[in-house]
Amino acid sequence: MSELRGAVSRLRRALASHPAPLPDRDAAEDELAALDAMARAGEPEITRLRRSLLLVAGAVGSVSALSPTLTDLRAAVDRFADPSPDGRVPPPRGGA
């Protein structure tokens, strides 16, 4: 849980310090707050984590300066998925 909270915190700080206006900054900040709340509450639901990650990525994914912290957040969310027998994270249910 601490890895997820740390990744959320780092991306929140990176987003707050990013000087350029972003049209979806508020949406990203709202979802980061939701991710933080889920991490603080205990065992979060993986589908909700992935949904929030998708919304954050859509909001800030094109900003190269935020890419490393967004990648860290994805890795933290992926750790909550059930690993496949070969150790890789499986694709989302219903997906290919």
PDB file of N, CA and C in Angstrom:
ATOM      1  N   MET A   1       0.825  -1.184   0.000  1.00  0.00           N
ATOM      2  CA  MET A   1       0.000   0.000   0.000  1.00  0.00           C
ATOM      3  C   MET A   1       0.875   1.255   0.000  1.00  0.00           C
ATOM      4  N   SER A   2       2.007   1.162   0.663  1.00  0.00           N
ATOM      5  CA  SER A   2       2.878   2.339   0.728  1.00  0.00           C
ATOM      6  C   SER A   2       3.444   2.699  -0.645  1.00  0.00           C
ATOM      7  N   GLU A   3       3.661   1.681  -1.492  1.00  0.00           N
ATOM      8  CA  GLU A   3       4.175   1.972  -2.838  1.00  0.00           C
ATOM      9  C   GLU A   3       3.147   2.765  -3.649  1.00  0.00           C
ATOM     10  N   LEU A   4       1.886   2.379  -3.533  1.00  0.00           N
ATOM     11  CA  LEU A   4       0.826   3.100  -4.237  1.00  0.00           C
ATOM     12  C   LEU A   4       0.709   4.523  -3.703  1.00  0.00           C
ATOM     13  N   ARG A   5       0.704   4.678  -2.406  1.00  0.00           N
ATOM     14  CA  ARG A   5       0.613   6.024  -1.822  1.00  0.00           C
ATOM     15  C   ARG A   5       1.798   6.888  -2.234  1.00  0.00           C
ATOM     16  N   GLY A   6       2.980   6.301  -2.267  1.00  0.00           N
ATOM     17  CA  GLY A   6       4.159   7.051  -2.683  1.00  0.00           C
ATOM     18  C   GLY A   6       4.088   7.474  -4.145  1.00  0.00           C
ATOM     19  N   ALA A   7       3.636   6.568  -4.996  1.00  0.00           N
ATOM     20  CA  ALA A   7       3.523   6.885  -6.429  1.00  0.00           C
ATOM     21  C   ALA A   7       2.490   7.977  -6.661  1.00  0.00           C
ATOM     22  N   VAL A   8       1.372   7.898  -5.949  1.00  0.00           N
ATOM     23  CA  VAL A   8       0.341   8.941  -6.059  1.00  0.00           C
ATOM     24  C   VAL A   8       0.906  10.280  -5.595  1.00  0.00           C
ATOM     25  N   SER A   9       1.601  10.269  -4.487  1.00  0.00           N
ATOM     26  CA  SER A   9       2.169  11.504  -3.935  1.00  0.00           C
ATOM     27  C   SER A   9       3.181  12.133  -4.897  1.00  0.00           C
ATOM     28  N   ARG A  10       4.037  11.317  -5.479  1.00  0.00           N
ATOM     29  CA  ARG A  10       5.044  11.844  -6.417  1.00  0.00           C
ATOM     30  C   ARG A  10       4.385  12.456  -7.654  1.00  0.00           C
ATOM     31  N   LEU A  11       3.361  11.782  -8.178  1.00  0.00           N
ATOM     32  CA  LEU A  11       2.695  12.327  -9.362  1.00  0.00           C
ATOM     33  C   LEU A  11       1.915  13.590  -9.005  1.00  0.00           C
ATOM     34  N   ARG A  12       1.328  13.637  -7.839  1.00  0.00           N
ATOM     35  CA  ARG A  12       0.625  14.860  -7.419  1.00  0.00           C
ATOM     36  C   ARG A  12       1.590  16.033  -7.326  1.00  0.00           C
ATOM     37  N   ARG A  13       2.767  15.796  -6.752  1.00  0.00           N
ATOM     38  CA  ARG A  13       3.768  16.866  -6.647  1.00  0.00           C
ATOM     39  C   ARG A  13       4.268  17.287  -8.022  1.00  0.00           C
ATOM     40  N   ALA A  14       4.518  16.317  -8.896  1.00  0.00           N
ATOM     41  CA  ALA A  14       4.991  16.627 -10.250  1.00  0.00           C
ATOM     42  C   ALA A  14       3.941  17.422 -11.019  1.00  0.00           C
ATOM     43  N   LEU A  15       2.686  17.039 -10.875  1.00  0.00           N
ATOM     44  CA  LEU A  15       1.605  17.748 -11.548  1.00  0.00           C
ATOM     45  C   LEU A  15       1.457  19.165 -10.999  1.00  0.00           C
ATOM     46  N   ALA A  16       1.553  19.304  -9.696  1.00  0.00           N
ATOM     47  CA  ALA A  16       1.427  20.630  -9.074  1.00  0.00           C
ATOM     48  C   ALA A  16       2.555  21.562  -9.502  1.00  0.00           C
ATOM     49  N   SER A  17       3.738  21.008  -9.734  1.00  0.00           N
ATOM     50  CA  SER A  17       4.871  21.856 -10.104  1.00  0.00           C
ATOM     51  C   SER A  17       4.999  22.061 -11.612  1.00  0.00           C
ATOM     52  N   HIS A  18       4.168  21.382 -12.386  1.00  0.00           N
ATOM     53  CA  HIS A  18       4.236  21.530 -13.841  1.00  0.00           C
ATOM     54  C   HIS A  18       3.609  22.875 -14.233  1.00  0.00           C
ATOM     55  N   PRO A  19       4.406  23.749 -14.857  1.00  0.00           N
ATOM     56  CA  PRO A  19       3.941  25.126 -15.077  1.00  0.00           C
ATOM     57  C   PRO A  19       2.917  25.306 -16.206  1.00  0.00           C
ATOM     58  N   ALA A  20       2.906  24.424 -17.157  1.00  0.00           N
ATOM     59  CA  ALA A  20       2.018  24.615 -18.321  1.00  0.00           C
ATOM     60  C   ALA A  20       0.562  24.343 -17.944  1.00  0.00           C
ATOM     61  N   PRO A  21      -0.341  25.103 -18.531  1.00  0.00           N
ATOM     62  CA  PRO A  21      -1.757  24.817 -18.287  1.00  0.00           C
ATOM     63  C   PRO A  21      -2.158  23.503 -18.966  1.00  0.00           C
ATOM     64  N   LEU A  22      -2.900  22.699 -18.243  1.00  0.00           N
ATOM     65  CA  LEU A  22      -3.385  21.433 -18.786  1.00  0.00           C
ATOM     66  C   LEU A  22      -4.907  21.456 -18.722  1.00  0.00           C
ATOM     67  N   PRO A  23      -5.576  21.208 -19.828  1.00  0.00           N
ATOM     68  CA  PRO A  23      -7.041  21.291 -19.840  1.00  0.00           C
ATOM     69  C   PRO A  23      -7.710  20.323 -18.866  1.00  0.00           C
ATOM     70  N   ASP A  24      -7.077  19.180 -18.625  1.00  0.00           N
ATOM     71  CA  ASP A  24      -7.679  18.168 -17.753  1.00  0.00           C
ATOM     72  C   ASP A  24      -6.968  18.041 -16.405  1.00  0.00           C
ATOM     73  N   ARG A  25      -6.277  19.081 -16.004  1.00  0.00           N
ATOM     74  CA  ARG A  25      -5.541  19.044 -14.728  1.00  0.00           C
ATOM     75  C   ARG A  25      -6.475  18.731 -13.566  1.00  0.00           C
ATOM     76  N   ASP A  26      -7.648  19.376 -13.527  1.00  0.00           N
ATOM     77  CA  ASP A  26      -8.584  19.141 -12.422  1.00  0.00           C
ATOM     78  C   ASP A  26      -9.021  17.683 -12.363  1.00  0.00           C
ATOM     79  N   ALA A  27      -9.279  17.085 -13.518  1.00  0.00           N
ATOM     80  CA  ALA A  27      -9.685  15.679 -13.552  1.00  0.00           C
ATOM     81  C   ALA A  27      -8.568  14.782 -13.023  1.00  0.00           C
ATOM     82  N   ALA A  28      -7.333  15.072 -13.422  1.00  0.00           N
ATOM     83  CA  ALA A  28      -6.198  14.289 -12.938  1.00  0.00           C
ATOM     84  C   ALA A  28      -6.047  14.440 -11.433  1.00  0.00           C
ATOM     85  N   GLU A  29      -6.157  15.658 -10.942  1.00  0.00           N
ATOM     86  CA  GLU A  29      -6.031  15.881  -9.505  1.00  0.00           C
ATOM     87  C   GLU A  29      -7.139  15.177  -8.733  1.00  0.00           C
ATOM     88  N   ASP A  30      -8.359  15.186  -9.261  1.00  0.00           N
ATOM     89  CA  ASP A  30      -9.480  14.489  -8.605  1.00  0.00           C
ATOM     90  C   ASP A  30      -9.223  12.983  -8.537  1.00  0.00           C
ATOM     91  N   GLU A  31      -8.746  12.412  -9.625  1.00  0.00           N
ATOM     92  CA  GLU A  31      -8.488  10.972  -9.632  1.00  0.00           C
ATOM     93  C   GLU A  31      -7.301  10.601  -8.755  1.00  0.00           C
ATOM     94  N   LEU A  32      -6.296  11.466  -8.711  1.00  0.00           N
ATOM     95  CA  LEU A  32      -5.167  11.203  -7.808  1.00  0.00           C
ATOM     96  C   LEU A  32      -5.630  11.254  -6.355  1.00  0.00           C
ATOM     97  N   ALA A  33      -6.542  12.164  -6.043  1.00  0.00           N
ATOM     98  CA  ALA A  33      -7.101  12.223  -4.688  1.00  0.00           C
ATOM     99  C   ALA A  33      -7.890  10.949  -4.388  1.00  0.00           C
ATOM    100  N   ALA A  34      -8.634  10.457  -5.374  1.00  0.00           N
ATOM    101  CA  ALA A  34      -9.395   9.214  -5.192  1.00  0.00           C
ATOM    102  C   ALA A  34      -8.449   8.026  -4.987  1.00  0.00           C
ATOM    103  N   LEU A  35      -7.373   7.973  -5.759  1.00  0.00           N
ATOM    104  CA  LEU A  35      -6.384   6.905  -5.584  1.00  0.00           C
ATOM    105  C   LEU A  35      -5.758   6.955  -4.199  1.00  0.00           C
ATOM    106  N   ASP A  36      -5.443   8.142  -3.749  1.00  0.00           N
ATOM    107  CA  ASP A  36      -4.855   8.299  -2.422  1.00  0.00           C
ATOM    108  C   ASP A  36      -5.835   7.828  -1.349  1.00  0.00           C
ATOM    109  N   ALA A  37      -7.098   8.192  -1.489  1.00  0.00           N
ATOM    110  CA  ALA A  37      -8.107   7.767  -0.517  1.00  0.00           C
ATOM    111  C   ALA A  37      -8.259   6.249  -0.504  1.00  0.00           C
ATOM    112  N   MET A  38      -8.237   5.621  -1.678  1.00  0.00           N
ATOM    113  CA  MET A  38      -8.332   4.162  -1.744  1.00  0.00           C
ATOM    114  C   MET A  38      -7.137   3.501  -1.070  1.00  0.00           C
ATOM    115  N   ALA A  39      -5.958   4.060  -1.293  1.00  0.00           N
ATOM    116  CA  ALA A  39      -4.751   3.498  -0.686  1.00  0.00           C
ATOM    117  C   ALA A  39      -4.782   3.641   0.834  1.00  0.00           C
ATOM    118  N   ARG A  40      -5.276   4.758   1.323  1.00  0.00           N
ATOM    119  CA  ARG A  40      -5.353   4.979   2.767  1.00  0.00           C
ATOM    120  C   ARG A  40      -6.405   4.092   3.430  1.00  0.00           C
ATOM    121  N   ALA A  41      -7.460   3.766   2.684  1.00  0.00           N
ATOM    122  CA  ALA A  41      -8.563   2.986   3.245  1.00  0.00           C
ATOM    123  C   ALA A  41      -8.225   1.503   3.405  1.00  0.00           C
ATOM    124  N   GLY A  42      -7.226   1.035   2.717  1.00  0.00           N
ATOM    125  CA  GLY A  42      -6.882  -0.376   2.822  1.00  0.00           C
ATOM    126  C   GLY A  42      -6.794  -1.031   1.468  1.00  0.00           C
ATOM    127  N   GLU A  43      -7.351  -2.206   1.332  1.00  0.00           N
ATOM    128  CA  GLU A  43      -7.273  -2.991   0.105  1.00  0.00           C
ATOM    129  C   GLU A  43      -8.198  -2.425  -0.970  1.00  0.00           C
ATOM    130  N   PRO A  44      -7.642  -1.709  -1.943  1.00  0.00           N
ATOM    131  CA  PRO A  44      -8.483  -1.103  -2.978  1.00  0.00           C
ATOM    132  C   PRO A  44      -8.948  -2.121  -4.016  1.00  0.00           C
ATOM    133  N   GLU A  45     -10.012  -1.790  -4.704  1.00  0.00           N
ATOM    134  CA  GLU A  45     -10.558  -2.636  -5.762  1.00  0.00           C
ATOM    135  C   GLU A  45      -9.756  -2.391  -7.045  1.00  0.00           C
ATOM    136  N   ILE A  46      -9.257  -3.459  -7.638  1.00  0.00           N
ATOM    137  CA  ILE A  46      -8.369  -3.332  -8.800  1.00  0.00           C
ATOM    138  C   ILE A  46      -9.059  -2.654  -9.973  1.00  0.00           C
ATOM    139  N   THR A  47     -10.337  -2.928 -10.206  1.00  0.00           N
ATOM    140  CA  THR A  47     -11.004  -2.286 -11.350  1.00  0.00           C
ATOM    141  C   THR A  47     -11.108  -0.783 -11.135  1.00  0.00           C
ATOM    142  N   ARG A  48     -11.330  -0.361  -9.922  1.00  0.00           N
ATOM    143  CA  ARG A  48     -11.394   1.081  -9.620  1.00  0.00           C
ATOM    144  C   ARG A  48     -10.013   1.716  -9.744  1.00  0.00           C
ATOM    145  N   LEU A  49      -8.984   1.014  -9.305  1.00  0.00           N
ATOM    146  CA  LEU A  49      -7.612   1.519  -9.458  1.00  0.00           C
ATOM    147  C   LEU A  49      -7.278   1.718 -10.936  1.00  0.00           C
ATOM    148  N   ARG A  50      -7.610   0.718 -11.739  1.00  0.00           N
ATOM    149  CA  ARG A  50      -7.295   0.813 -13.169  1.00  0.00           C
ATOM    150  C   ARG A  50      -8.086   1.922 -13.851  1.00  0.00           C
ATOM    151  N   ARG A  51      -9.327   2.096 -13.441  1.00  0.00           N
ATOM    152  CA  ARG A  51     -10.138   3.174 -14.012  1.00  0.00           C
ATOM    153  C   ARG A  51      -9.516   4.531 -13.689  1.00  0.00           C
ATOM    154  N   SER A  52      -9.129   4.713 -12.447  1.00  0.00           N
ATOM    155  CA  SER A  52      -8.495   5.973 -12.062  1.00  0.00           C
ATOM    156  C   SER A  52      -7.185   6.181 -12.801  1.00  0.00           C
ATOM    157  N   LEU A  53      -6.398   5.116 -12.934  1.00  0.00           N
ATOM    158  CA  LEU A  53      -5.141   5.219 -13.669  1.00  0.00           C
ATOM    159  C   LEU A  53      -5.407   5.630 -15.112  1.00  0.00           C
ATOM    160  N   LEU A  54      -6.403   5.030 -15.732  1.00  0.00           N
ATOM    161  CA  LEU A  54      -6.743   5.374 -17.111  1.00  0.00           C
ATOM    162  C   LEU A  54      -7.138   6.846 -17.240  1.00  0.00           C
ATOM    163  N   LEU A  55      -7.916   7.339 -16.309  1.00  0.00           N
ATOM    164  CA  LEU A  55      -8.327   8.747 -16.351  1.00  0.00           C
ATOM    165  C   LEU A  55      -7.143   9.683 -16.144  1.00  0.00           C
ATOM    166  N   VAL A  56      -6.261   9.338 -15.217  1.00  0.00           N
ATOM    167  CA  VAL A  56      -5.070  10.163 -14.989  1.00  0.00           C
ATOM    168  C   VAL A  56      -4.179  10.132 -16.227  1.00  0.00           C
ATOM    169  N   ALA A  57      -3.973   8.953 -16.793  1.00  0.00           N
ATOM    170  CA  ALA A  57      -3.134   8.839 -17.985  1.00  0.00           C
ATOM    171  C   ALA A  57      -3.722   9.629 -19.144  1.00  0.00           C
ATOM    172  N   GLY A  58      -5.023   9.598 -19.292  1.00  0.00           N
ATOM    173  CA  GLY A  58      -5.664  10.373 -20.349  1.00  0.00           C
ATOM    174  C   GLY A  58      -5.509  11.863 -20.151  1.00  0.00           C
ATOM    175  N   ALA A  59      -5.474  12.276 -18.899  1.00  0.00           N
ATOM    176  CA  ALA A  59      -5.373  13.701 -18.593  1.00  0.00           C
ATOM    177  C   ALA A  59      -3.945  14.238 -18.727  1.00  0.00           C
ATOM    178  N   VAL A  60      -2.947  13.428 -18.386  1.00  0.00           N
ATOM    179  CA  VAL A  60      -1.573  13.941 -18.369  1.00  0.00           C
ATOM    180  C   VAL A  60      -0.602  13.120 -19.210  1.00  0.00           C
ATOM    181  N   GLY A  61      -1.091  12.079 -19.870  1.00  0.00           N
ATOM    182  CA  GLY A  61      -0.209  11.157 -20.578  1.00  0.00           C
ATOM    183  C   GLY A  61       0.627  11.760 -21.674  1.00  0.00           C
ATOM    184  N   SER A  62       0.188  12.874 -22.254  1.00  0.00           N
ATOM    185  CA  SER A  62       0.953  13.475 -23.350  1.00  0.00           C
ATOM    186  C   SER A  62       2.033  14.431 -22.856  1.00  0.00           C
ATOM    187  N   VAL A  63       2.140  14.618 -21.552  1.00  0.00           N
ATOM    188  CA  VAL A  63       3.132  15.532 -20.979  1.00  0.00           C
ATOM    189  C   VAL A  63       4.372  14.716 -20.623  1.00  0.00           C
ATOM    190  N   SER A  64       5.399  14.850 -21.443  1.00  0.00           N
ATOM    191  CA  SER A  64       6.593  14.017 -21.259  1.00  0.00           C
ATOM    192  C   SER A  64       7.259  14.236 -19.899  1.00  0.00           C
ATOM    193  N   ALA A  65       7.165  15.411 -19.350  1.00  0.00           N
ATOM    194  CA  ALA A  65       7.781  15.686 -18.052  1.00  0.00           C
ATOM    195  C   ALA A  65       7.130  14.872 -16.933  1.00  0.00           C
ATOM    196  N   LEU A  66       5.891  14.451 -17.131  1.00  0.00           N
ATOM    197  CA  LEU A  66       5.186  13.673 -16.110  1.00  0.00           C
ATOM    198  C   LEU A  66       5.260  12.172 -16.361  1.00  0.00           C
ATOM    199  N   SER A  67       5.851  11.782 -17.467  1.00  0.00           N
ATOM    200  CA  SER A  67       5.893  10.375 -17.852  1.00  0.00           C
ATOM    201  C   SER A  67       6.538   9.457 -16.803  1.00  0.00           C
ATOM    202  N   PRO A  68       7.688   9.824 -16.225  1.00  0.00           N
ATOM    203  CA  PRO A  68       8.294   8.909 -15.242  1.00  0.00           C
ATOM    204  C   PRO A  68       7.408   8.660 -14.023  1.00  0.00           C
ATOM    205  N   THR A  69       6.767   9.696 -13.529  1.00  0.00           N
ATOM    206  CA  THR A  69       5.915   9.495 -12.351  1.00  0.00           C
ATOM    207  C   THR A  69       4.621   8.778 -12.715  1.00  0.00           C
ATOM    208  N   LEU A  70       4.124   8.989 -13.924  1.00  0.00           N
ATOM    209  CA  LEU A  70       2.949   8.254 -14.381  1.00  0.00           C
ATOM    210  C   LEU A  70       3.290   6.766 -14.540  1.00  0.00           C
ATOM    211  N   THR A  71       4.467   6.475 -15.038  1.00  0.00           N
ATOM    212  CA  THR A  71       4.925   5.091 -15.159  1.00  0.00           C
ATOM    213  C   THR A  71       5.031   4.427 -13.790  1.00  0.00           C
ATOM    214  N   ASP A  72       5.530   5.163 -12.800  1.00  0.00           N
ATOM    215  CA  ASP A  72       5.614   4.643 -11.436  1.00  0.00           C
ATOM    216  C   ASP A  72       4.224   4.330 -10.883  1.00  0.00           C
ATOM    217  N   LEU A  73       3.268   5.201 -11.172  1.00  0.00           N
ATOM    218  CA  LEU A  73       1.901   4.972 -10.709  1.00  0.00           C
ATOM    219  C   LEU A  73       1.331   3.720 -11.360  1.00  0.00           C
ATOM    220  N   ARG A  74       1.568   3.558 -12.649  1.00  0.00           N
ATOM    221  CA  ARG A  74       1.069   2.359 -13.325  1.00  0.00           C
ATOM    222  C   ARG A  74       1.669   1.102 -12.709  1.00  0.00           C
ATOM    223  N   ALA A  75       2.960   1.125 -12.436  1.00  0.00           N
ATOM    224  CA  ALA A  75       3.613  -0.039 -11.826  1.00  0.00           C
ATOM    225  C   ALA A  75       3.009  -0.350 -10.459  1.00  0.00           C
ATOM    226  N   ALA A  76       2.714   0.680  -9.686  1.00  0.00           N
ATOM    227  CA  ALA A  76       2.111   0.470  -8.364  1.00  0.00           C
ATOM    228  C   ALA A  76       0.711  -0.121  -8.490  1.00  0.00           C
ATOM    229  N   VAL A  77      -0.071   0.362  -9.442  1.00  0.00           N
ATOM    230  CA  VAL A  77      -1.419  -0.183  -9.659  1.00  0.00           C
ATOM    231  C   VAL A  77      -1.321  -1.626 -10.162  1.00  0.00           C
ATOM    232  N   ASP A  78      -0.408  -1.897 -11.066  1.00  0.00           N
ATOM    233  CA  ASP A  78      -0.258  -3.246 -11.618  1.00  0.00           C
ATOM    234  C   ASP A  78       0.088  -4.278 -10.546  1.00  0.00           C
ATOM    235  N   ARG A  79       0.699  -3.864  -9.468  1.00  0.00           N
ATOM    236  CA  ARG A  79       1.056  -4.805  -8.403  1.00  0.00           C
ATOM    237  C   ARG A  79      -0.172  -5.364  -7.678  1.00  0.00           C
ATOM    238  N   PHE A  80      -1.309  -4.720  -7.848  1.00  0.00           N
ATOM    239  CA  PHE A  80      -2.535  -5.205  -7.223  1.00  0.00           C
ATOM    240  C   PHE A  80      -3.250  -6.242  -8.083  1.00  0.00           C
ATOM    241  N   ALA A  81      -2.836  -6.409  -9.323  1.00  0.00           N
ATOM    242  CA  ALA A  81      -3.467  -7.380 -10.218  1.00  0.00           C
ATOM    243  C   ALA A  81      -3.026  -8.781  -9.831  1.00  0.00           C
ATOM    244  N   ASP A  82      -3.869  -9.746 -10.144  1.00  0.00           N
ATOM    245  CA  ASP A  82      -3.493 -11.140  -9.925  1.00  0.00           C
ATOM    246  C   ASP A  82      -2.443 -11.508 -10.957  1.00  0.00           C
ATOM    247  N   PRO A  83      -1.274 -11.938 -10.518  1.00  0.00           N
ATOM    248  CA  PRO A  83      -0.241 -12.286 -11.496  1.00  0.00           C
ATOM    249  C   PRO A  83      -0.603 -13.560 -12.247  1.00  0.00           C
ATOM    250  N   SER A  84      -0.162 -13.624 -13.473  1.00  0.00           N
ATOM    251  CA  SER A  84      -0.364 -14.832 -14.267  1.00  0.00           C
ATOM    252  C   SER A  84       0.703 -15.846 -13.859  1.00  0.00           C
ATOM    253  N   PRO A  85       0.549 -17.094 -14.267  1.00  0.00           N
ATOM    254  CA  PRO A  85       1.535 -18.110 -13.883  1.00  0.00           C
ATOM    255  C   PRO A  85       2.970 -17.779 -14.296  1.00  0.00           C
ATOM    256  N   ASP A  86       3.146 -17.016 -15.379  1.00  0.00           N
ATOM    257  CA  ASP A  86       4.511 -16.691 -15.806  1.00  0.00           C
ATOM    258  C   ASP A  86       5.043 -15.422 -15.162  1.00  0.00           C
ATOM    259  N   GLY A  87       4.262 -14.837 -14.209  1.00  0.00           N
ATOM    260  CA  GLY A  87       4.733 -13.670 -13.482  1.00  0.00           C
ATOM    261  C   GLY A  87       4.378 -12.344 -14.103  1.00  0.00           C
ATOM    262  N   ARG A  88       3.806 -12.367 -15.327  1.00  0.00           N
ATOM    263  CA  ARG A  88       3.423 -11.116 -15.973  1.00  0.00           C
ATOM    264  C   ARG A  88       2.027 -10.717 -15.529  1.00  0.00           C
ATOM    265  N   VAL A  89       1.739  -9.444 -15.585  1.00  0.00           N
ATOM    266  CA  VAL A  89       0.406  -8.967 -15.267  1.00  0.00           C
ATOM    267  C   VAL A  89      -0.494  -9.294 -16.450  1.00  0.00           C
ATOM    268  N   PRO A  90      -1.620  -9.966 -16.191  1.00  0.00           N
ATOM    269  CA  PRO A  90      -2.503 -10.326 -17.297  1.00  0.00           C
ATOM    270  C   PRO A  90      -3.227  -9.112 -17.837  1.00  0.00           C
ATOM    271  N   PRO A  91      -3.760  -9.210 -19.052  1.00  0.00           N
ATOM    272  CA  PRO A  91      -4.530  -8.090 -19.603  1.00  0.00           C
ATOM    273  C   PRO A  91      -5.817  -7.930 -18.805  1.00  0.00           C
ATOM    274  N   PRO A  92      -6.457  -6.749 -18.885  1.00  0.00           N
ATOM    275  CA  PRO A  92      -7.719  -6.546 -18.170  1.00  0.00           C
ATOM    276  C   PRO A  92      -8.742  -7.584 -18.607  1.00  0.00           C
ATOM    277  N   ARG A  93      -9.626  -7.930 -17.681  1.00  0.00           N
ATOM    278  CA  ARG A  93     -10.679  -8.898 -17.995  1.00  0.00           C
ATOM    279  C   ARG A  93     -11.524  -8.378 -19.128  1.00  0.00           C
ATOM    280  N   GLY A  94     -11.896  -9.267 -20.024  1.00  0.00           N
ATOM    281  CA  GLY A  94     -12.699  -8.886 -21.161  1.00  0.00           C
ATOM    282  C   GLY A  94     -11.875  -8.331 -22.302  1.00  0.00           C
ATOM    283  N   GLY A  95     -10.585  -8.124 -22.078  1.00  0.00           N
ATOM    284  CA  GLY A  95      -9.701  -7.583 -23.119  1.00  0.00           C
ATOM    285  C   GLY A  95      -8.900  -8.683 -23.756  1.00  0.00           C
ATOM    286  N   ALA A  96      -8.118  -8.306 -24.724  1.00  0.00           N
ATOM    287  CA  ALA A  96      -7.289  -9.299 -25.416  1.00  0.00           C
ATOM    288  C   ALA A  96      -5.958  -9.470 -24.753  1.00  0.00           C
TER     289      ALA A  96
END
